[in-house]
Protein backbone atom coordinates (compact mmCIF):
# COMPACT_ATOMS: atom_id res chain seq x y z
CA UNK A 1 0.00 0.00 0.00
CA UNK A 2 1.40 3.38 -0.99
CA UNK A 3 2.03 6.11 1.55
CA UNK A 4 -0.64 8.33 -0.01
CA UNK A 5 -3.63 6.11 0.76
CA UNK A 6 -6.37 7.46 3.04
CA UNK A 7 -5.59 4.89 5.76
CA UNK A 8 -1.94 5.89 5.87
CA UNK A 9 -2.88 9.58 5.94
CA UNK A 10 -5.25 8.88 8.84
CA UNK A 11 -2.51 6.99 10.70
CA UNK A 12 -0.03 9.84 10.15
CA UNK A 13 -2.59 12.36 11.38
CA UNK A 14 -3.19 10.34 14.54
CA UNK A 15 0.55 10.08 15.12
CA UNK A 16 0.96 13.84 14.75
CA UNK A 17 -1.90 14.45 17.18
CA UNK A 18 -0.38 12.02 19.68
CA UNK A 19 3.04 13.66 19.37
CA UNK A 20 1.57 17.11 19.89
CA UNK A 21 -0.36 15.93 22.95
CA UNK A 22 2.73 14.24 24.33
CA UNK A 23 4.69 17.46 23.87
CA UNK A 24 2.08 19.39 25.82
CA UNK A 25 2.18 16.81 28.61
CA UNK A 26 5.98 16.99 28.82
CA UNK A 27 5.84 20.78 28.86
CA UNK A 28 3.54 20.73 31.92
CA UNK A 29 5.97 18.60 33.94
CA UNK A 30 8.24 20.46 36.26
CA UNK A 31 12.05 20.20 36.19
CA UNK A 32 13.51 17.13 37.76
CA UNK A 33 10.34 15.10 37.53
CA UNK A 34 10.21 11.90 35.62
CA UNK A 35 7.20 10.34 33.95
CA UNK A 36 7.19 7.36 36.23
CA UNK A 37 7.24 9.45 39.42
CA UNK A 38 4.45 11.85 38.63
CA UNK A 39 1.35 11.64 40.78
CA UNK A 40 -2.20 11.44 39.70
CA UNK A 41 -3.82 14.74 38.71
CA UNK A 42 -7.31 15.61 39.90
CA UNK A 43 -9.90 14.39 37.45
CA UNK A 44 -7.36 12.23 35.52
CA UNK A 45 -8.04 8.58 34.74
CA UNK A 46 -5.61 5.74 35.11
CA UNK A 47 -2.91 4.99 37.65
CA UNK A 48 -0.03 7.33 38.51
CA UNK A 49 2.97 6.77 36.32
CA UNK A 50 1.03 5.41 33.36
CA UNK A 51 1.32 7.31 30.05
CA UNK A 52 -1.57 9.61 29.07
CA UNK A 53 -4.07 8.27 26.58
CA UNK A 54 -5.02 10.02 23.37
CA UNK A 55 -8.40 11.74 23.70
CA UNK A 56 -11.08 10.07 21.52
CA UNK A 57 -12.34 13.45 20.32
CA UNK A 58 -8.97 14.21 18.71
CA UNK A 59 -8.98 10.83 16.97
CA UNK A 60 -12.49 11.36 15.62
CA UNK A 61 -11.66 14.89 14.50
CA UNK A 62 -8.64 13.71 12.54
CA UNK A 63 -10.57 10.80 11.08
CA UNK A 64 -13.43 13.08 10.03
CA UNK A 65 -11.00 15.52 8.41
CA UNK A 66 -9.32 12.72 6.48
CA UNK A 67 -12.66 11.26 5.41
CA UNK A 68 -13.83 14.67 4.26
CA UNK A 69 -10.64 15.18 2.27
CA UNK A 70 -11.09 11.78 0.63
CA UNK A 71 -14.81 12.12 -0.08
CA UNK A 72 -14.94 15.77 -1.18
CA UNK A 73 -13.91 15.10 -4.84
CA UNK A 74 -16.43 12.29 -5.10
CA UNK A 75 -19.13 14.46 -3.50
CA UNK A 76 -18.39 17.26 -5.96
CA UNK A 77 -18.82 14.86 -8.88
CA UNK A 78 -22.06 13.48 -7.47
CA UNK A 79 -23.43 16.99 -6.91
CA UNK A 80 -22.48 18.07 -10.45
CA UNK A 81 -24.14 14.97 -11.91
CA UNK A 82 -27.24 15.59 -9.78
CA UNK A 83 -27.58 19.21 -10.94
CA UNK A 84 -26.91 18.33 -14.56
CA UNK A 85 -28.97 15.17 -15.07
CA UNK A 86 -31.29 14.40 -12.14
CA UNK A 87 -32.52 17.80 -10.94
CA UNK A 88 -33.69 19.01 -14.40
CA UNK A 89 -35.91 15.92 -14.58
CA UNK A 90 -37.28 16.18 -11.04
CA UNK A 91 -37.93 19.92 -11.29
CA UNK A 92 -40.31 19.31 -14.19
CA UNK A 93 -42.82 17.63 -11.86
CA UNK A 94 -45.11 20.17 -10.19
CA UNK A 95 -46.44 19.94 -6.65
CA UNK A 96 -49.71 18.52 -7.91
CA UNK A 97 -47.74 16.02 -9.96
CA UNK A 98 -45.86 14.76 -6.89
CA UNK A 99 -49.15 14.39 -5.00
CA UNK A 100 -50.71 12.41 -7.84
CA UNK A 101 -47.58 10.25 -8.19
CA UNK A 102 -47.49 9.49 -4.46
CA UNK A 103 -51.21 8.65 -4.52
CA UNK A 104 -50.70 6.34 -7.50
CA UNK A 105 -47.91 4.45 -5.73
CA UNK A 106 -50.01 4.19 -2.57
CA UNK A 107 -53.04 2.93 -4.45
CA UNK A 108 -50.99 0.34 -6.34
CA UNK A 109 -49.46 -0.91 -3.09
CA UNK A 110 -52.89 -1.10 -1.43
CA UNK A 111 -54.29 -2.99 -4.41
CA UNK A 112 -51.46 -5.49 -4.28
CA UNK A 113 -51.69 -5.94 -0.52
CA UNK A 114 -55.45 -6.35 -0.16
CA UNK A 115 -56.45 -7.28 -3.67
CA UNK A 116 -58.36 -4.08 -4.43
CA UNK A 117 -58.81 -4.00 -8.16
CA UNK A 118 -60.34 -0.52 -8.00
CA UNK A 119 -57.16 0.82 -6.36
CA UNK A 120 -55.03 -0.77 -9.06
CA UNK A 121 -57.22 0.74 -11.77
CA UNK A 122 -56.93 4.22 -10.22
CA UNK A 123 -53.15 3.83 -10.00
CA UNK A 124 -52.94 2.81 -13.65
CA UNK A 125 -55.03 5.83 -14.67
CA UNK A 126 -52.68 8.11 -12.73
CA UNK A 127 -49.63 6.58 -14.38
CA UNK A 128 -51.29 6.92 -17.77
CA UNK A 129 -51.90 10.63 -17.10
CA UNK A 130 -48.19 11.03 -16.38
CA UNK A 131 -47.27 9.32 -19.63
CA UNK A 132 -49.63 11.57 -21.57
CA UNK A 133 -48.23 14.67 -19.80
CA UNK A 134 -44.74 13.82 -21.00
CA UNK A 135 -45.88 14.26 -24.59
CA UNK A 136 -46.78 17.89 -23.89
CA UNK A 137 -43.35 18.90 -22.60
CA UNK A 138 -40.91 17.01 -24.83
CA UNK A 139 -39.33 18.63 -27.85
CA UNK A 140 -37.15 21.62 -28.47
CA UNK A 141 -38.23 25.25 -28.70
CA UNK A 142 -36.28 27.62 -30.91
CA UNK A 143 -37.15 31.12 -29.75
CA UNK A 144 -35.25 34.32 -30.09
CA UNK A 145 -36.29 36.42 -27.09
CA UNK A 146 -35.29 40.04 -26.47
CA UNK A 147 -36.23 41.74 -23.19
CA UNK A 148 -36.03 45.52 -23.53
CA UNK A 149 -36.65 48.00 -20.71
CA UNK A 150 -36.95 51.54 -22.01
CA UNK A 151 -35.37 52.81 -18.78
CA UNK A 152 -33.70 50.80 -16.05
CA UNK A 153 -33.89 53.74 -13.62
CA UNK A 154 -37.13 55.51 -12.80
CA UNK A 155 -38.42 57.57 -9.89
CA UNK A 156 -41.15 56.55 -7.50
CA UNK A 157 -44.52 57.04 -9.19
CA UNK A 158 -43.19 56.73 -12.76
CA UNK A 159 -44.17 53.72 -14.84
CA UNK A 160 -41.40 51.54 -16.19
CA UNK A 161 -42.23 50.49 -19.75
CA UNK A 162 -40.72 47.50 -21.48
CA UNK A 163 -41.27 45.02 -24.28
CA UNK A 164 -40.69 41.36 -25.06
CA UNK A 165 -39.96 40.47 -28.69
CA UNK A 166 -40.19 36.75 -29.51
CA UNK A 167 -39.20 35.33 -32.89
CA UNK A 168 -39.31 31.82 -34.31
CA UNK A 169 -35.75 31.06 -35.37
CA UNK A 170 -36.45 27.48 -36.42
CA UNK A 171 -37.51 26.19 -39.84
CA UNK A 172 -40.81 24.71 -38.64
CA UNK A 173 -43.89 26.23 -37.01
CA UNK A 174 -44.05 26.37 -33.21
CA UNK A 175 -47.12 25.48 -31.21
CA UNK A 176 -48.76 28.00 -28.86
CA UNK A 177 -46.89 28.43 -25.61
CA UNK A 178 -46.67 30.72 -22.61
CA UNK A 179 -43.89 33.03 -21.48
CA UNK A 180 -43.32 33.96 -17.84
CA UNK A 181 -41.68 37.20 -16.80
CA UNK A 182 -40.82 37.42 -13.08
CA UNK A 183 -41.10 41.00 -11.81
CA UNK A 184 -39.87 41.06 -8.24
CA UNK A 185 -42.06 38.66 -6.25
CA UNK A 186 -44.76 38.61 -8.96
CA UNK A 187 -44.89 36.87 -12.33
CA UNK A 188 -46.44 38.14 -15.53
CA UNK A 189 -47.66 35.61 -18.11
CA UNK A 190 -47.63 36.26 -21.88
CA UNK A 191 -49.35 33.86 -24.27
CA UNK A 192 -47.65 33.14 -27.56
CA UNK A 193 -49.75 32.14 -30.60
CA UNK A 194 -48.76 29.55 -33.15
CA UNK A 195 -45.72 31.04 -34.85
CA UNK A 196 -44.49 30.42 -38.36
CA UNK A 197 -40.76 30.39 -39.17
CA UNK A 198 -39.20 33.86 -38.86
CA UNK A 199 -42.42 35.27 -37.40
CA UNK A 200 -42.02 37.88 -34.63
CA UNK A 201 -44.47 38.47 -31.80
CA UNK A 202 -44.10 41.48 -29.50
CA UNK A 203 -45.79 42.31 -26.20
CA UNK A 204 -45.58 45.53 -24.23
CA UNK A 205 -45.81 45.71 -20.46
CA UNK A 206 -45.82 48.38 -17.76
CA UNK A 207 -44.40 48.03 -14.26
CA UNK A 208 -45.98 50.32 -11.65
CA UNK A 209 -43.53 51.81 -9.15
CA UNK A 210 -45.31 52.69 -5.93
CA UNK A 211 -42.27 52.54 -3.66
CA UNK A 212 -38.50 52.75 -3.67
CA UNK A 213 -36.91 49.40 -4.51
CA UNK A 214 -34.55 47.44 -6.73
CA UNK A 215 -36.81 45.19 -8.79
CA UNK A 216 -35.34 42.17 -10.57
CA UNK A 217 -37.06 41.80 -13.94
CA UNK A 218 -36.64 38.45 -15.64
CA UNK A 219 -35.31 36.13 -16.77
CA UNK A 220 -37.89 35.48 -19.47
CA UNK A 221 -38.75 31.81 -19.54
CA UNK A 222 -40.98 29.73 -21.75
CA UNK A 223 -43.31 27.25 -20.07
CA UNK A 224 -44.64 24.00 -21.45
CA UNK A 225 -47.24 22.18 -19.40
CA UNK A 226 -49.95 19.57 -19.77
CA UNK A 227 -53.62 20.52 -19.35
CA UNK A 228 -53.63 19.23 -15.75
CA UNK A 229 -50.31 20.94 -14.94
CA UNK A 230 -48.76 17.75 -13.62
CA UNK A 231 -45.53 18.55 -15.49
CA UNK A 232 -44.10 22.00 -16.19
CA UNK A 233 -40.96 22.52 -18.24
CA UNK A 234 -39.29 25.92 -18.09
CA UNK A 235 -36.52 27.17 -20.38
CA UNK A 236 -34.65 30.42 -19.62
CA UNK A 237 -34.15 32.76 -22.59
CA UNK A 238 -32.75 35.99 -21.14
CA UNK A 239 -30.73 37.26 -18.22
CA UNK A 240 -32.38 39.13 -15.32
CA UNK A 241 -32.31 42.95 -15.39
CA UNK A 242 -32.24 45.21 -12.32
CA UNK A 243 -34.82 48.00 -12.35
CA UNK A 244 -33.93 50.82 -9.94
CA UNK A 245 -36.88 52.74 -8.54
CA UNK A 246 -35.15 55.85 -7.23
CA UNK A 247 -36.56 57.96 -4.42
CA UNK A 248 -38.48 61.02 -5.50
CA UNK A 249 -36.32 64.15 -5.65
CA UNK A 250 -36.93 67.82 -6.38
CA UNK A 251 -34.78 70.42 -8.05
CA UNK A 252 -33.70 73.04 -5.54
CA UNK A 253 -32.39 75.69 -7.92
CA UNK A 254 -29.38 77.91 -7.34
CA UNK A 255 -31.38 80.43 -5.32
CA UNK A 256 -32.41 77.72 -2.87
CA UNK A 257 -28.88 76.48 -2.42
CA UNK A 258 -27.15 79.79 -1.74
CA UNK A 259 -25.31 78.30 1.18
CA UNK A 260 -23.20 76.14 -1.12
CA UNK A 261 -22.48 78.72 -3.80
CA UNK A 262 -18.94 80.03 -3.85
CA UNK A 263 -17.94 81.02 -7.38
CA UNK A 264 -14.54 82.16 -6.12
CA UNK A 265 -14.21 79.79 -3.21
CA UNK A 266 -14.86 80.34 0.48
CA UNK A 267 -12.12 82.43 2.16
CA UNK A 268 -10.43 81.17 5.31
CA UNK A 269 -8.18 82.80 7.90
CA UNK A 270 -5.09 81.14 6.44
CA UNK A 271 -2.88 83.40 4.32
CA UNK A 272 -1.40 82.31 1.02
CA UNK A 273 1.04 83.75 -1.51
CA UNK A 274 -1.16 82.81 -4.47
CA UNK A 275 -4.94 82.47 -4.62
CA UNK A 276 -7.98 84.37 -5.88
CA UNK A 277 -9.10 86.20 -2.70
CA UNK A 278 -6.96 89.35 -2.28
CA UNK A 279 -6.08 90.22 1.33
CA UNK A 280 -3.35 92.89 1.58
CA UNK A 281 0.07 94.10 0.41
CA UNK A 282 3.35 93.30 2.10
CA UNK A 283 7.06 93.84 1.58
CA UNK A 284 8.82 91.71 -0.99
CA UNK A 285 10.77 88.74 0.41
CA UNK A 286 13.41 86.97 -1.68
CA UNK A 287 11.75 83.94 -3.22
CA UNK A 288 8.35 85.57 -3.82
CA UNK A 289 6.81 85.18 -7.23
CA UNK A 290 7.49 88.34 -9.23
CA UNK A 291 4.12 87.99 -10.95
CA UNK A 292 2.45 89.11 -7.70
CA UNK A 293 4.46 92.37 -7.39
CA UNK A 294 2.13 95.36 -7.20
CA UNK A 295 4.00 97.83 -9.43
CA UNK A 296 1.88 100.90 -8.71
CA UNK A 297 2.48 100.66 -4.97
CA UNK A 298 6.13 99.82 -5.59
CA UNK A 299 6.56 103.01 -7.65
CA UNK A 300 4.83 105.12 -4.97
CA UNK A 301 6.73 103.71 -1.97
CA UNK A 302 10.00 103.14 -3.81
CA UNK A 303 10.22 99.54 -2.52
CA UNK A 304 8.99 96.22 -3.80
CA UNK A 305 5.48 95.29 -2.59
CA UNK A 306 3.70 91.99 -3.34
CA UNK A 307 0.08 90.95 -3.07
CA UNK A 308 -0.97 88.66 -0.23
CA UNK A 309 -4.05 86.44 -0.54
CA UNK A 310 -6.45 84.59 1.72
CA UNK A 311 -6.44 80.89 1.06
CA UNK A 312 -9.79 79.69 -0.26
CA UNK A 313 -11.40 76.31 -0.16
CA UNK A 314 -14.00 74.66 -2.31
CA UNK A 315 -17.44 74.11 -0.78
CA UNK A 316 -17.59 70.56 0.58
CA UNK A 317 -20.99 69.23 1.61
CA UNK A 318 -21.40 66.41 4.12
CA UNK A 319 -24.82 64.83 4.65
CA UNK A 320 -25.60 62.68 7.66
CA UNK A 321 -28.67 60.54 6.89
CA UNK A 322 -29.94 58.55 9.85
CA UNK A 323 -31.47 55.19 8.88
CA UNK A 324 -32.37 54.23 12.44
CA UNK A 325 -36.11 53.57 12.14
CA UNK A 326 -36.59 54.16 15.87
CA UNK A 327 -36.09 57.87 15.14
CA UNK A 328 -38.95 57.97 12.61
CA UNK A 329 -42.66 57.90 13.25
CA UNK A 330 -43.65 55.97 10.12
CA UNK A 331 -42.36 54.54 6.86
CA UNK A 332 -43.52 57.59 4.81
CA UNK A 333 -41.48 59.78 7.15
CA UNK A 334 -38.41 57.60 6.59
CA UNK A 335 -38.91 57.76 2.82
CA UNK A 336 -39.24 61.55 3.04
CA UNK A 337 -35.87 61.75 4.80
CA UNK A 338 -34.23 59.70 2.04
CA UNK A 339 -35.78 61.97 -0.62
CA UNK A 340 -34.55 65.09 1.21
CA UNK A 341 -30.98 63.77 1.43
CA UNK A 342 -31.03 62.66 -2.22
CA UNK A 343 -32.34 66.06 -3.37
CA UNK A 344 -29.65 68.00 -1.51
CA UNK A 345 -26.98 65.61 -2.76
CA UNK A 346 -28.11 65.91 -6.39
CA UNK A 347 -28.04 69.69 -6.12
CA UNK A 348 -24.46 69.60 -4.84
CA UNK A 349 -23.42 67.26 -7.68
CA UNK A 350 -25.07 69.51 -10.26
CA UNK A 351 -23.07 72.46 -8.93
CA UNK A 352 -19.91 70.30 -9.00
CA UNK A 353 -19.33 70.47 -5.26
CA UNK A 354 -17.48 67.88 -3.24
CA UNK A 355 -20.00 65.66 -1.50
CA UNK A 356 -20.04 62.96 1.16
CA UNK A 357 -23.17 61.13 2.33
CA UNK A 358 -22.93 58.91 5.38
CA UNK A 359 -25.38 56.52 7.07
CA UNK A 360 -25.07 54.18 10.02
CA UNK A 361 -24.19 51.39 7.57
CA UNK A 362 -21.42 53.33 5.84
CA UNK A 363 -20.88 55.94 3.13
CA UNK A 364 -22.79 56.17 -0.14
CA UNK A 365 -21.22 56.60 -3.56
CA UNK A 366 -21.31 60.24 -4.65
CA UNK A 367 -19.25 60.31 -7.85
CA UNK A 368 -22.33 60.93 -10.00
CA UNK A 369 -25.99 61.56 -9.43
CA UNK A 370 -26.81 58.08 -10.71
CA UNK A 371 -24.48 56.43 -8.20
CA UNK A 372 -25.98 58.46 -5.38
CA UNK A 373 -29.56 57.57 -6.33
CA UNK A 374 -28.65 53.91 -6.84
CA UNK A 375 -27.22 53.70 -3.34
CA UNK A 376 -30.14 55.54 -1.77
CA UNK A 377 -32.43 53.06 -3.51
CA UNK A 378 -30.65 50.20 -1.76
CA UNK A 379 -31.00 51.74 1.72
CA UNK A 380 -32.90 49.54 4.16
CA UNK A 381 -33.81 51.07 7.50
CA UNK A 382 -33.74 49.07 10.71
CA UNK A 383 -33.81 49.67 14.48
CA UNK A 384 -30.26 50.04 15.73
CA UNK A 385 -28.29 51.26 18.70
CA UNK A 386 -26.34 53.87 16.76
CA UNK A 387 -28.36 57.10 16.81
CA UNK A 388 -28.17 60.30 14.81
CA UNK A 389 -25.82 61.74 17.44
CA UNK A 390 -23.37 58.87 17.00
CA UNK A 391 -23.61 59.27 13.23
CA UNK A 392 -22.82 62.99 13.53
CA UNK A 393 -19.66 62.19 15.48
CA UNK A 394 -18.64 59.64 12.89
CA UNK A 395 -19.27 62.19 10.14
CA UNK A 396 -17.03 64.82 11.75
CA UNK A 397 -14.21 62.25 11.95
CA UNK A 398 -14.76 60.90 8.44
CA UNK A 399 -15.12 64.27 6.66
CA UNK A 400 -12.95 66.72 8.64
CA UNK A 401 -12.70 69.22 5.75
CA UNK A 402 -16.45 69.77 5.28
CA UNK A 403 -17.66 73.35 4.94
CA UNK A 404 -21.42 72.65 5.20
CA UNK A 405 -22.94 69.78 7.20
CA UNK A 406 -26.53 68.53 6.97
CA UNK A 407 -28.17 66.31 9.59
CA UNK A 408 -31.26 64.63 8.08
CA UNK A 409 -33.25 63.14 10.96
CA UNK A 410 -36.75 62.01 11.90
CA UNK A 411 -39.34 63.60 14.13
CA UNK A 412 -38.35 61.49 17.17
CA UNK A 413 -34.95 63.19 17.41
CA UNK A 414 -35.15 65.74 20.23
CA UNK A 415 -33.68 69.24 20.41
CA UNK A 416 -31.17 68.03 23.00
CA UNK A 417 -29.90 65.37 20.61
CA UNK A 418 -29.60 67.93 17.83
CA UNK A 419 -27.62 70.24 20.11
CA UNK A 420 -25.29 67.33 20.98
CA UNK A 421 -24.90 66.48 17.30
CA UNK A 422 -24.00 70.06 16.39
CA UNK A 423 -21.39 70.13 19.15
CA UNK A 424 -19.38 67.52 17.21
CA UNK A 425 -19.06 69.86 14.21
CA UNK A 426 -15.71 71.72 14.14
CA UNK A 427 -15.81 75.51 14.58
CA UNK A 428 -16.26 77.47 11.37
CA UNK A 429 -18.34 74.75 9.67
CA UNK A 430 -21.93 75.66 8.96
CA UNK A 431 -24.35 73.02 10.23
CA UNK A 432 -28.01 72.56 9.38
CA UNK A 433 -30.48 69.94 10.60
CA UNK A 434 -33.40 68.92 8.38
CA UNK A 435 -36.10 67.41 10.56
CA UNK A 436 -38.76 65.61 8.52
CA UNK A 437 -42.34 65.34 9.73
CA UNK A 438 -45.06 64.68 7.12
CA UNK A 439 -47.81 67.24 7.28
CA UNK A 440 -45.84 69.80 9.30
CA UNK A 441 -45.59 73.41 8.14
CA UNK A 442 -42.16 74.43 6.79
CA UNK A 443 -40.26 76.38 9.42
CA UNK A 444 -36.83 77.45 10.55
CA UNK A 445 -35.39 77.64 14.08
CA UNK A 446 -31.97 78.01 15.68
CA UNK A 447 -30.38 75.94 18.42
CA UNK A 448 -27.13 77.76 19.25
CA UNK A 449 -25.16 77.70 15.98
CA UNK A 450 -27.35 74.97 14.48
CA UNK A 451 -30.09 75.90 12.02
CA UNK A 452 -33.05 73.51 12.31
CA UNK A 453 -35.32 73.22 9.26
CA UNK A 454 -38.66 71.40 9.50
CA UNK A 455 -39.92 69.81 6.28
CA UNK A 456 -43.44 68.38 6.03
CA UNK A 457 -43.44 67.76 2.28
CA UNK A 458 -40.68 67.30 -0.25
CA UNK A 459 -41.91 70.28 -2.25
CA UNK A 460 -41.27 72.48 0.83
CA UNK A 461 -37.56 71.70 0.81
CA UNK A 462 -36.67 74.54 -1.58
CA UNK A 463 -38.66 76.98 0.55
CA UNK A 464 -36.92 76.17 3.83
CA UNK A 465 -33.52 76.20 2.16
CA UNK A 466 -34.22 79.70 0.89
CA UNK A 467 -34.98 80.69 4.45
CA UNK A 468 -31.71 79.16 5.59
CA UNK A 469 -29.79 81.02 2.86
CA UNK A 470 -31.40 84.36 3.71
PDB file of C-alpha atoms in Angstrom, residues 70 130 192 359 384 417:
ATOM      1  CA  UNK A  70     -11.086  11.785   0.634  1.00  0.00           C
ATOM      2  CA  UNK A 130     -48.191  11.027 -16.383  1.00  0.00           C
ATOM      3  CA  UNK A 192     -47.646  33.143 -27.563  1.00  0.00           C
ATOM      4  CA  UNK A 359     -25.380  56.521   7.065  1.00  0.00           C
ATOM      5  CA  UNK A 384     -30.260  50.035  15.731  1.00  0.00           C
ATOM      6  CA  UNK A 417     -29.903  65.374  20.614  1.00  0.00           C
TER       7      UNK A 417
END
